[in-house]
mmCIF file of C-alpha atoms in Angstrom:
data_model
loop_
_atom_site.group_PDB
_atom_site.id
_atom_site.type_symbol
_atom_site.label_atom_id
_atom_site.label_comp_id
_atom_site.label_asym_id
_atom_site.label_seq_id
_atom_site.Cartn_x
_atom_site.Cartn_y
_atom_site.Cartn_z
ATOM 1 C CA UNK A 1 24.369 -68.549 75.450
ATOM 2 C CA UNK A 2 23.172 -68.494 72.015
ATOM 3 C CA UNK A 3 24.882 -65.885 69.872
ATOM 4 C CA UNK A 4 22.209 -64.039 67.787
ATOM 5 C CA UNK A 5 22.712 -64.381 64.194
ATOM 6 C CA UNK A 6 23.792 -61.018 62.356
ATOM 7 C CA UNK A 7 21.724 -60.146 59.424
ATOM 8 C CA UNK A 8 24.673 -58.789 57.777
ATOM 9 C CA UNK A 9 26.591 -61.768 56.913
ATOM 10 C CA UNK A 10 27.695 -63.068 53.732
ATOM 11 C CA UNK A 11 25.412 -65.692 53.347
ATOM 12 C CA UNK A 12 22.182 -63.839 54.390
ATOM 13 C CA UNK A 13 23.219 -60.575 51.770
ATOM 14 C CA UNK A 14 23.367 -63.757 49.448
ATOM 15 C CA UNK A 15 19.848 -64.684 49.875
ATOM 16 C CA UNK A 16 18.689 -61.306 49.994
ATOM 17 C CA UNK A 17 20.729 -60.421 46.688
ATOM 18 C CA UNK A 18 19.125 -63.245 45.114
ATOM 19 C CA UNK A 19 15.626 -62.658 46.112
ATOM 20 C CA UNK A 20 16.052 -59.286 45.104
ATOM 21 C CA UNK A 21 17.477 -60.050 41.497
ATOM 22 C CA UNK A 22 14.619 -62.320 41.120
ATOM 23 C CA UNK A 23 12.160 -59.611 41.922
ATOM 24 C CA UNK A 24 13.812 -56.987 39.743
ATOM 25 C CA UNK A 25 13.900 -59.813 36.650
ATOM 26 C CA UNK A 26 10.186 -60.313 36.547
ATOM 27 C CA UNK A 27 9.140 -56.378 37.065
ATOM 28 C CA UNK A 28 11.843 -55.971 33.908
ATOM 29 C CA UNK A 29 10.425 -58.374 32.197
ATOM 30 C CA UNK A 30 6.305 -57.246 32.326
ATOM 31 C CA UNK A 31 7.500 -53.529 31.706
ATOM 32 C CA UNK A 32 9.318 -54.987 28.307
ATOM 33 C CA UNK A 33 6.184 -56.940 27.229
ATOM 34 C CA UNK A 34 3.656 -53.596 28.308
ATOM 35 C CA UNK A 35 5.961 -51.850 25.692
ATOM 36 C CA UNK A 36 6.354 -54.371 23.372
ATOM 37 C CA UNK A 37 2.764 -54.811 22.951
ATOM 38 C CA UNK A 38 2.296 -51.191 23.077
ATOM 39 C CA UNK A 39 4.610 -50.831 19.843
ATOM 40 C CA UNK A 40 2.618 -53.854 18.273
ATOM 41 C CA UNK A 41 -1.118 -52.229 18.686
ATOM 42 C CA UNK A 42 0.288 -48.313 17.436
ATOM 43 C CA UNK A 43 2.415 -50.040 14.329
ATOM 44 C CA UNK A 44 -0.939 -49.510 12.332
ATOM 45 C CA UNK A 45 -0.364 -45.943 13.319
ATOM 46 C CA UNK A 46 3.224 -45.176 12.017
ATOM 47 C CA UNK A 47 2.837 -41.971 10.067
ATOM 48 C CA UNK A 48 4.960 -42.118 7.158
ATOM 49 C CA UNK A 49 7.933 -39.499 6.789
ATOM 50 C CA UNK A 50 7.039 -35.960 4.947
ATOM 51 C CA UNK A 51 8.075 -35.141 1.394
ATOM 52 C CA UNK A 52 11.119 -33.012 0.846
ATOM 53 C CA UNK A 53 10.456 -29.594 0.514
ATOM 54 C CA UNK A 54 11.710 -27.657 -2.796
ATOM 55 C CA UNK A 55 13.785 -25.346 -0.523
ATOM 56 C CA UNK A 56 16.191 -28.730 -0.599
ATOM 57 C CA UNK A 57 16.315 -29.047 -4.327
ATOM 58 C CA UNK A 58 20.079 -27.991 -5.591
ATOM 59 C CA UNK A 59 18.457 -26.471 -8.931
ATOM 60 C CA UNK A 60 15.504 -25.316 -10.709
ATOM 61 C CA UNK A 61 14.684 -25.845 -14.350
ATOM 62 C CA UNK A 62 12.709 -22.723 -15.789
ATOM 63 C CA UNK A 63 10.504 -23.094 -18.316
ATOM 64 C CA UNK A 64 9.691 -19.905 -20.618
ATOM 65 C CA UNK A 65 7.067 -19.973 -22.888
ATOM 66 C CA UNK A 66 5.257 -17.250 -25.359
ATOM 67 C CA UNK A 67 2.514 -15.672 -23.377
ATOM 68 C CA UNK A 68 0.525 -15.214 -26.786
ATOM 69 C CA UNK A 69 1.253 -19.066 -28.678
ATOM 70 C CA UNK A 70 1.652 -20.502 -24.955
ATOM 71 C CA UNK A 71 4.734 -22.316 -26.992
ATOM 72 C CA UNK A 72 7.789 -22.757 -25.039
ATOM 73 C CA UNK A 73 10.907 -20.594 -26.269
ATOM 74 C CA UNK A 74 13.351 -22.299 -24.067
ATOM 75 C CA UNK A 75 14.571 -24.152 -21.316
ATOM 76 C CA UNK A 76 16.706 -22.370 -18.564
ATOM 77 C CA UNK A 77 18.279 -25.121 -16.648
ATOM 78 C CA UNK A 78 20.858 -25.119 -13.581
ATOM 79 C CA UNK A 79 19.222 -22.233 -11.640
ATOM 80 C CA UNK A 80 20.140 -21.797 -7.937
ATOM 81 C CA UNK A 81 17.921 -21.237 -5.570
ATOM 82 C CA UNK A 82 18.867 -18.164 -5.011
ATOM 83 C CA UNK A 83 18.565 -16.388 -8.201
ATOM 84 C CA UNK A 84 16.927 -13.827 -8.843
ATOM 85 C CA UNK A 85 14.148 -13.056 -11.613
ATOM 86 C CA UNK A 86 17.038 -10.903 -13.280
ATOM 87 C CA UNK A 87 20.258 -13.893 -13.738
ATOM 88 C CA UNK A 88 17.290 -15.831 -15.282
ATOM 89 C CA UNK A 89 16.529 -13.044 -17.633
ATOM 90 C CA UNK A 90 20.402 -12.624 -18.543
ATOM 91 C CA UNK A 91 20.658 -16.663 -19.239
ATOM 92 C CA UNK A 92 17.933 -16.353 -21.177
ATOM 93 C CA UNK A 93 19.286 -13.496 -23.321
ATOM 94 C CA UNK A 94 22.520 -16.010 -23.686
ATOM 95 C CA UNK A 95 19.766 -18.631 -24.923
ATOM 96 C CA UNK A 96 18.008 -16.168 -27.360
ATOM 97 C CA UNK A 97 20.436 -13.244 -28.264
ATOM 98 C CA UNK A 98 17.662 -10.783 -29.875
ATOM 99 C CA UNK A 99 15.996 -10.335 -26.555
ATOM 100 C CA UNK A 100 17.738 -8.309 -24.227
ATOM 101 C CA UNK A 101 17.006 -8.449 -20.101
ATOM 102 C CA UNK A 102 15.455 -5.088 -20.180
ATOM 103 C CA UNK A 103 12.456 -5.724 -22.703
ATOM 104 C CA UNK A 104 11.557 -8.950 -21.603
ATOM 105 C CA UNK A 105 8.765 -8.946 -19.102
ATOM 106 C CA UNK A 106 7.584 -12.597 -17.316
ATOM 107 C CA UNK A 107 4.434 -13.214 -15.717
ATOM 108 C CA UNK A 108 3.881 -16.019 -13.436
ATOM 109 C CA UNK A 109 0.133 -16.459 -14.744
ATOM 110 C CA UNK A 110 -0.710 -15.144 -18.464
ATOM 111 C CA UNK A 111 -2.818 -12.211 -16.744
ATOM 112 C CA UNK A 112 -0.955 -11.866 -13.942
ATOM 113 C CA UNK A 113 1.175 -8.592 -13.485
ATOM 114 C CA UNK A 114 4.944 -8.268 -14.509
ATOM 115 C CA UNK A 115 7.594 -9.923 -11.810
ATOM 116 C CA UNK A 116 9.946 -7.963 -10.553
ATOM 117 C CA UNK A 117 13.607 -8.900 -11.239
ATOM 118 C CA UNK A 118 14.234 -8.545 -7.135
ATOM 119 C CA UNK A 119 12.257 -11.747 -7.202
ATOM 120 C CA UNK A 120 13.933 -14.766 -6.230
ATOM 121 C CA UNK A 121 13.055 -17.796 -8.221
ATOM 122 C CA UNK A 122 13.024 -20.149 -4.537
ATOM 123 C CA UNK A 123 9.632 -17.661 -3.873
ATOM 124 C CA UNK A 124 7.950 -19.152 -7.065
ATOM 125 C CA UNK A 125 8.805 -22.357 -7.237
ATOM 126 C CA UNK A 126 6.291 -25.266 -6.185
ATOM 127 C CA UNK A 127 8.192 -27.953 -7.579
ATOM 128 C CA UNK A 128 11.948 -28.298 -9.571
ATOM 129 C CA UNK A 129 10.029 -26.869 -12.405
ATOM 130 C CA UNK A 130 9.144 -23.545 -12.904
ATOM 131 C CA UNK A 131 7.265 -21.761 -15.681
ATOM 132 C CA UNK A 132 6.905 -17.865 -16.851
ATOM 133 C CA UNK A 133 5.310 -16.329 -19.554
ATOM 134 C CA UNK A 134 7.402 -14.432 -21.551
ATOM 135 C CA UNK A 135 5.893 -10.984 -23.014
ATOM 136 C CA UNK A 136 8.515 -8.814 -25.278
ATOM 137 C CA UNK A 137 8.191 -4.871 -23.472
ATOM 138 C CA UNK A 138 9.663 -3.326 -26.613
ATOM 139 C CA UNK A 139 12.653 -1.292 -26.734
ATOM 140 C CA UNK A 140 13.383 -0.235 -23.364
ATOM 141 C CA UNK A 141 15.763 2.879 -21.998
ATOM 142 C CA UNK A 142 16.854 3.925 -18.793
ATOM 143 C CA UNK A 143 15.012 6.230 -16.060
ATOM 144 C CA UNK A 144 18.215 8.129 -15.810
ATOM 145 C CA UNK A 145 18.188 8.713 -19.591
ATOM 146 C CA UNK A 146 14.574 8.908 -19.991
ATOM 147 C CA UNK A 147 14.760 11.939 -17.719
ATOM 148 C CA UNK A 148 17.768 13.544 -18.623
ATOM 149 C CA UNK A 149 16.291 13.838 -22.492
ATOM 150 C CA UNK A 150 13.341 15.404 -21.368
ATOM 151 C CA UNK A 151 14.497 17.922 -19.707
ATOM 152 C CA UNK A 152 17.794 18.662 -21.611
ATOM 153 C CA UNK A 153 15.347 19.290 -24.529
ATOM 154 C CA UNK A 154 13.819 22.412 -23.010
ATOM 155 C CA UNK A 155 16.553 23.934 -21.636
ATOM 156 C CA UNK A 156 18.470 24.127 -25.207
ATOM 157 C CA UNK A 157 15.217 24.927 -26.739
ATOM 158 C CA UNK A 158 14.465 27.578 -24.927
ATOM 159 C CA UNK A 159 17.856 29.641 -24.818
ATOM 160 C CA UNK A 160 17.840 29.219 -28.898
ATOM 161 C CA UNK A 161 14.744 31.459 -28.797
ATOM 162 C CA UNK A 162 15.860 33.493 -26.068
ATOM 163 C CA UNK A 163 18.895 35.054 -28.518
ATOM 164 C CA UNK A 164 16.929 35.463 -31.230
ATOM 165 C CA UNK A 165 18.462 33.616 -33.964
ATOM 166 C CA UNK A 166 17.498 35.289 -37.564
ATOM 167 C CA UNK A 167 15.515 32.021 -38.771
ATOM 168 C CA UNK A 168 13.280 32.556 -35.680
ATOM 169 C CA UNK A 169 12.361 36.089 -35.864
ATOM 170 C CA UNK A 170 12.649 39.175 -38.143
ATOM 171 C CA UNK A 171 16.444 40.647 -37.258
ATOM 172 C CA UNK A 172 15.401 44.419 -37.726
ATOM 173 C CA UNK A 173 12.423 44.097 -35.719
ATOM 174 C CA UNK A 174 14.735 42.642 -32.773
ATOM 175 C CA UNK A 175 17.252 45.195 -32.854
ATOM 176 C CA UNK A 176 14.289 47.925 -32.719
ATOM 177 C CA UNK A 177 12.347 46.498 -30.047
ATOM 178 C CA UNK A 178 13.653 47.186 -26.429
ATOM 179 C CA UNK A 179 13.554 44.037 -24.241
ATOM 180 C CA UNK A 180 11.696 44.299 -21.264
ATOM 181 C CA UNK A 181 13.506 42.729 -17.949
ATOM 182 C CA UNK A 182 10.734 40.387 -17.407
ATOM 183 C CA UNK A 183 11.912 38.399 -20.699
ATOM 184 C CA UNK A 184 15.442 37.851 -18.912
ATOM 185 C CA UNK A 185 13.838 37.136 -15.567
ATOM 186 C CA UNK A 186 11.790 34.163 -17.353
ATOM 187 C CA UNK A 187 14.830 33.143 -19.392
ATOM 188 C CA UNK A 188 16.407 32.774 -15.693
ATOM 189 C CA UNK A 189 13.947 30.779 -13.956
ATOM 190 C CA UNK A 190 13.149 28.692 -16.262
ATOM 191 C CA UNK A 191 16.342 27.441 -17.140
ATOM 192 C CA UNK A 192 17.007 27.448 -12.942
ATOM 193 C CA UNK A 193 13.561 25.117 -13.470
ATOM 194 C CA UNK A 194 15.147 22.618 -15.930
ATOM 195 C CA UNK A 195 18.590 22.639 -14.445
ATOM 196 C CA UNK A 196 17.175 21.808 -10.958
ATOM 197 C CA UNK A 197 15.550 18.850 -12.276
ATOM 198 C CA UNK A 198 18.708 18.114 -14.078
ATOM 199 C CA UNK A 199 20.739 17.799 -11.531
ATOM 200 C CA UNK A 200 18.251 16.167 -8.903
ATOM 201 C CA UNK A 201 17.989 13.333 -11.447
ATOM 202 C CA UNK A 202 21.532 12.792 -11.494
ATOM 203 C CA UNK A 203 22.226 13.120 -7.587
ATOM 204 C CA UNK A 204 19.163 12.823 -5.707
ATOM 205 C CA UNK A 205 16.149 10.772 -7.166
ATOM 206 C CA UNK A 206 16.544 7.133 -6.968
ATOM 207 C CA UNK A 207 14.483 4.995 -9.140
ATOM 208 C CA UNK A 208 12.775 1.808 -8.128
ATOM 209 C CA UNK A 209 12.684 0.460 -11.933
ATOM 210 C CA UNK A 210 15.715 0.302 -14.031
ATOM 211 C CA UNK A 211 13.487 0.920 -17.769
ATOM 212 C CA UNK A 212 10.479 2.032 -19.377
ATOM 213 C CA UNK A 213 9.007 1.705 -22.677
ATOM 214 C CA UNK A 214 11.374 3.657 -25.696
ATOM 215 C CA UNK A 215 7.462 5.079 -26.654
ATOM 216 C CA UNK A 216 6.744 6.865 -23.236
ATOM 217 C CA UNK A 217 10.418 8.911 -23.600
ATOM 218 C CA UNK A 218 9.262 10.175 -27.147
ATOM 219 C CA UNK A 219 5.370 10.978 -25.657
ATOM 220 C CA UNK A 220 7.131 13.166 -22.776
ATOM 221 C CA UNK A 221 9.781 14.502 -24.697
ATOM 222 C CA UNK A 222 6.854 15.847 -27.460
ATOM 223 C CA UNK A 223 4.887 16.882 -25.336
ATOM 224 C CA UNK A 224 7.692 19.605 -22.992
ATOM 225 C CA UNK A 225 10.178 20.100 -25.917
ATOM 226 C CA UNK A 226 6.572 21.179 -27.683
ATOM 227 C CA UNK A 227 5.197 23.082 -25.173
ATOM 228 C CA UNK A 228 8.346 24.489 -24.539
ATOM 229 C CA UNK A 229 8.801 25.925 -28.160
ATOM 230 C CA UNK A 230 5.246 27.586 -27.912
ATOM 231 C CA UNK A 231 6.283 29.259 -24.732
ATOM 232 C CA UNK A 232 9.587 30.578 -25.839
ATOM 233 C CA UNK A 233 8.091 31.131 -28.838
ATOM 234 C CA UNK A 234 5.424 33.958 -27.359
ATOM 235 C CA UNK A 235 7.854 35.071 -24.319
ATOM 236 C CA UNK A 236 11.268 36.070 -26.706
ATOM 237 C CA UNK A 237 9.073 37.658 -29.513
ATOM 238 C CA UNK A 238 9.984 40.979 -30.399
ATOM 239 C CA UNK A 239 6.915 42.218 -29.993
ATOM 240 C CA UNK A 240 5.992 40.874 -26.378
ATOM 241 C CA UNK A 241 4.004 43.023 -24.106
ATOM 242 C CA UNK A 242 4.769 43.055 -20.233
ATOM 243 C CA UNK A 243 2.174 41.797 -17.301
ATOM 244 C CA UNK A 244 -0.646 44.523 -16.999
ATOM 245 C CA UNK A 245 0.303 45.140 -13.414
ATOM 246 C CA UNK A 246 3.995 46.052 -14.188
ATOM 247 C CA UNK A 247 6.798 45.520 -11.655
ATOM 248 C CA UNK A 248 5.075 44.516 -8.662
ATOM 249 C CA UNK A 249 3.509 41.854 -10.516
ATOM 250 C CA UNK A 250 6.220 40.365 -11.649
ATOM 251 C CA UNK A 251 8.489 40.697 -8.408
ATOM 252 C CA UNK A 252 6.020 38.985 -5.912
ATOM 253 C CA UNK A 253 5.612 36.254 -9.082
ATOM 254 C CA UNK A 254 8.989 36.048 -9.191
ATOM 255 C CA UNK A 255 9.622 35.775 -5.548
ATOM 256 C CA UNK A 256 6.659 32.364 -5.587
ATOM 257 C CA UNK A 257 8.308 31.306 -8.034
ATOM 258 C CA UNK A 258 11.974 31.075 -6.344
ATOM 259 C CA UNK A 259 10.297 29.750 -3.121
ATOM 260 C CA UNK A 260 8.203 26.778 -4.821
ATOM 261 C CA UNK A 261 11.454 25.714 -6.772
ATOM 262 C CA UNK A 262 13.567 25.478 -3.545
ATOM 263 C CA UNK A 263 10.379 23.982 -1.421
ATOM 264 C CA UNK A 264 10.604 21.254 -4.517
ATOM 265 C CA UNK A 265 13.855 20.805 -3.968
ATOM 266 C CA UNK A 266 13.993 19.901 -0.372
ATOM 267 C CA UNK A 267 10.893 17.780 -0.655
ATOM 268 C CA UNK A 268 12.757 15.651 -2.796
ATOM 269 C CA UNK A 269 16.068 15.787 -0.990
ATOM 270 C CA UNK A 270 13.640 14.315 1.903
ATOM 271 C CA UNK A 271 11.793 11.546 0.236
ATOM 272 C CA UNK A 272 15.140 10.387 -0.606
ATOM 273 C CA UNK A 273 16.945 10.313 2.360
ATOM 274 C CA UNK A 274 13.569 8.421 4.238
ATOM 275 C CA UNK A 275 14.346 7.124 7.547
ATOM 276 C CA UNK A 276 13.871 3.463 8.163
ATOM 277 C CA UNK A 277 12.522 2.662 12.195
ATOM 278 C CA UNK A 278 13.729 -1.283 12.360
ATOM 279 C CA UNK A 279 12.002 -2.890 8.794
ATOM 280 C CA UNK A 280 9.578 -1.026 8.447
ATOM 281 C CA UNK A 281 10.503 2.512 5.765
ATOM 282 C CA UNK A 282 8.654 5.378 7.715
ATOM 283 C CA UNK A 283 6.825 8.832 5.883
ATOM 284 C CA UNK A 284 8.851 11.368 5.815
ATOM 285 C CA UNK A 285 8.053 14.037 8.807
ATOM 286 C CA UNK A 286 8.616 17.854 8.869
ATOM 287 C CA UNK A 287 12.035 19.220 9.732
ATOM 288 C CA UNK A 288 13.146 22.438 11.348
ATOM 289 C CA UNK A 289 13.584 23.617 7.380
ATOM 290 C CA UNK A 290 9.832 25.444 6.856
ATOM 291 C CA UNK A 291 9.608 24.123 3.224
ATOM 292 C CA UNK A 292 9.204 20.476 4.834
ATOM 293 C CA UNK A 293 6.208 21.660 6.711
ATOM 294 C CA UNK A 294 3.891 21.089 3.866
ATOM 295 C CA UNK A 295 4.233 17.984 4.771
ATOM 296 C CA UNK A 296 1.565 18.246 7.463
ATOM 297 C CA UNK A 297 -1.276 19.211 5.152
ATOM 298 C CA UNK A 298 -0.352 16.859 2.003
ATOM 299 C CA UNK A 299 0.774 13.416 1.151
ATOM 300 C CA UNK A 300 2.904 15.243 -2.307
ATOM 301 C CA UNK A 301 4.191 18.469 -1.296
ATOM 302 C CA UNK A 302 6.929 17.904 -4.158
ATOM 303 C CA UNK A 303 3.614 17.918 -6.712
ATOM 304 C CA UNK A 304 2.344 21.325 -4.907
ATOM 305 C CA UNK A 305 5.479 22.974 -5.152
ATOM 306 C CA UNK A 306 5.833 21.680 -8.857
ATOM 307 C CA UNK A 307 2.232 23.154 -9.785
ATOM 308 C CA UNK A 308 2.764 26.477 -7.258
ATOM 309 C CA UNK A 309 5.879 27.369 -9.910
ATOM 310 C CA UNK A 310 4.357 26.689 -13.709
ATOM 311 C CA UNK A 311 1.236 29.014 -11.526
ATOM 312 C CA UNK A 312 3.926 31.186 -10.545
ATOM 313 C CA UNK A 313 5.220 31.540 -13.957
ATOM 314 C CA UNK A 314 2.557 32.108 -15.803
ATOM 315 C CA UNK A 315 1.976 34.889 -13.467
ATOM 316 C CA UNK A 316 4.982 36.298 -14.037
ATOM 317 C CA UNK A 317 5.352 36.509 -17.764
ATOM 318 C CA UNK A 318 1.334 37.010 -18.608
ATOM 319 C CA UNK A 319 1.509 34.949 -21.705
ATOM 320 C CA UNK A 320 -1.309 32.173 -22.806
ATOM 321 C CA UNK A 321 0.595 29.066 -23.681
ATOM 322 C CA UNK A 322 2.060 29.438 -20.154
ATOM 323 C CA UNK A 323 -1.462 29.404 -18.676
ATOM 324 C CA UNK A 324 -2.235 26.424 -20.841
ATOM 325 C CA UNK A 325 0.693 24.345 -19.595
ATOM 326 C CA UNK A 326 0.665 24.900 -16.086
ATOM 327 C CA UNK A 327 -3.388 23.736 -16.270
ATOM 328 C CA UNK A 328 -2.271 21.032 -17.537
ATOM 329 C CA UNK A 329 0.582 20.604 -15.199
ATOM 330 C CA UNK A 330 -2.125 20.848 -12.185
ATOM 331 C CA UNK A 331 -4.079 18.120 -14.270
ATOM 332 C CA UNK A 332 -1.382 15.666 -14.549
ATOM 333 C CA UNK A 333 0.152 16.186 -11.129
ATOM 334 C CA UNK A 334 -3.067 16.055 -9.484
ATOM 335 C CA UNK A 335 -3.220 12.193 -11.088
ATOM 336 C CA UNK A 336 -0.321 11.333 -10.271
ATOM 337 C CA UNK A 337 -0.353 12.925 -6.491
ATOM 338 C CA UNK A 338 -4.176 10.716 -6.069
ATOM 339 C CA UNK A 339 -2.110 7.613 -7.204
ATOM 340 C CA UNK A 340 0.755 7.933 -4.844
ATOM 341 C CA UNK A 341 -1.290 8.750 -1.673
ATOM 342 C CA UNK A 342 -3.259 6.002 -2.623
ATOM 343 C CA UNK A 343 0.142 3.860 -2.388
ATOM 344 C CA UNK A 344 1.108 6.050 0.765
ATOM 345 C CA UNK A 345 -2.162 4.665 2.629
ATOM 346 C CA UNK A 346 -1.191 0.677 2.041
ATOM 347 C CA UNK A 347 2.597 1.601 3.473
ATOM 348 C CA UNK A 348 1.912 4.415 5.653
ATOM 349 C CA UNK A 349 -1.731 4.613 6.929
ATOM 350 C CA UNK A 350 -1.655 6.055 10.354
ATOM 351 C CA UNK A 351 0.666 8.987 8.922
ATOM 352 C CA UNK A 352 -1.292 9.792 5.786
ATOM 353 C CA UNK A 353 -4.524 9.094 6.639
ATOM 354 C CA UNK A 354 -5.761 12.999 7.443
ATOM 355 C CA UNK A 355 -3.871 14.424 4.505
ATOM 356 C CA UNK A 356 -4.827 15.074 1.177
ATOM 357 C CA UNK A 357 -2.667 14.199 -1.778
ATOM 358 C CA UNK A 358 -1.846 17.754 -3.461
ATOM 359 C CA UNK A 359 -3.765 20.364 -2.234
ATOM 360 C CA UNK A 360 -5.617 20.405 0.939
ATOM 361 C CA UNK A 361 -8.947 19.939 0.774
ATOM 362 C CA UNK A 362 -9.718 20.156 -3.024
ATOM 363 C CA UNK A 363 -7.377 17.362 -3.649
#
């Protein structure tokens, strides 16, 4: 009998193997030549590799130059990245002694608006070179000090009137004329006035800009320690006359008084302490503590309150130069209440948006 061959012997997987390879060799080799001439017809393609970014660049050079002459001043080389707009100002001072970091303002177009020194230079730059225009501010002073001098002023001025030094008034009148309680009521709150603001300048406000122009200190300064002198002036005079509607008058005065001064006083305590919800700063809401309830009706309570006490006081004591102040108090506060809610509505539009600035409805 024949024995039937078995496909699985050596020699036959040999065959096989070898078929095989030569089958797998060929497919290889049109699959290399399908890619190969793929390469060749997209070479004209090849997009070439981007530019470096300036985010890679291990310093900037920054150019300053006079915003008037559009001269160059200097050179401030070797600037990290990740400087801000004020270590450029303090090399720069170290370049040109006579101009300190506070008074020099730069501009990153000649009409543009002042840069912050928060500003990192890596925001500015386009390429290794950078240039600002340098504008000289003047001489410059803290907020801390600008405030503190203006309302130090008043509350000295004020108690040298209050005890009637000779060169002020006539001594015999003085001692001849009896003192009516109102005058030590006002003598009370408005140094309680001053001395609140004192002390909220040193322990509560925080200020977004570190200086201001030397000029606006001496404008503010005139214009309270002035107005200040005129109202002592009338109120401590030996011959002033109480309100026409006697005690009651000057008790519920009194009484708005005390309650706008503390209502100020929390308002700011709040827009201090404003609570942050992930990145974004929110508006400060009403509290259990009534005087933050304002808060509902206006964008500025702290500019109501402010304006509810000089009304308060010039209720109180009767006198004109009080009247005159406070109007102008309402005036000024009023301006600077539109110009903050206008702020508040960029930042905080869906809580501002049905609330007036100062006073509801008229403002």
């Amino acid at each position: 009998m024949l024995k039937r061959q078995n496909p699985s012997t050596p020699g036959h997987r040999r065959d096989l193997a070898a078929d095989g390879g030569a089958l797998s060799m060929s497919h290889n080799d049109s699959r290399s030549f399908f890619h190969f001439s793929q390469l060749v017809l997209s070479a004209g393609q090849i997009k070439p590799s981007p530019a470096l970014k300036h985010s890679k660049i291990t310093y900037f050079e920054v150019e300053i130059v006079d915003v008037q002459s559009k001269k160059q001043i200097c050179i401030v080389d070797k600037v990290p990245p990740a400087s801000t707009l004020l270590d450029v100002k303090h090399k720069f001072h170290k370049a040109c002694p006579q101009w300190y970091p506070s008074r020099v303002g730069l501009q990153l177009e000649r009409n543009g608006p002042f840069l912050k020194d928060s500003v990192s230079i890596q925001s500015l730059a386009v390429s290794s070179i950078v240039t600002l225009y340098f504008t000289d501010l003047g001489q410059q002073v803290g907020w801390t000090t600008f405030f503190l001098t203006e309302y130090t002023g008043p509350l000295l001025i004020y108690l040298l009137f209050y005890i009637r030094l000779s060169t002020i008034y006539d001594q015999v009148e003085s001692r001849k004329n009896f003192r009516h309680p109102v005058v030590h009521l006002a003598c009370f709150c408005h140094c309680l006035h001053y001395i609140r603001h004192l002390l909220e300048t040193l322990f509560v406000h925080k200020f977004s800009e570190g200086h201001t122009p030397l000029k606006n200190m001496i404008k503010g300064c005139a214009f309270y320690w002035g107005f200040t002198s005129w109202i002592a002036y009338y109120i401590n005079h030996p011959r002033y006359t109480p309100p026409s509607f006697g005690h009651k008058q000057v008790s519920y005065a009194a009484l708005a008084f005390l309650m706008c001064e503390a209502g100020n006083h929390f308002i700011n305590v709040a827009l201090a302490h404003q609570t942050n919800s992930g990145n974004r700063t929110c508006f400060p809401s009403p509290t259990y503590n009534p005087f933050t309830w304002l808060f509902l009706l206006v964008s500025c309570p702290n500019y109501t309150y402010e304006a509810g006490s000089w009304i308060s006081f010039t209720v109180m004591t009767q006198t004109l130069p009080v009247g005159i102040f406070a109007f102008l108090m309402v005036i000024q506060m009023s301006l600077w209440a539109q110009k903050k809610h206008k702020l508040y509505l960029k930042r905080f539009y869906p809580e501002v948006r049905r609330k007036a600035a100062m006073i509801p409805i008229i403002f």
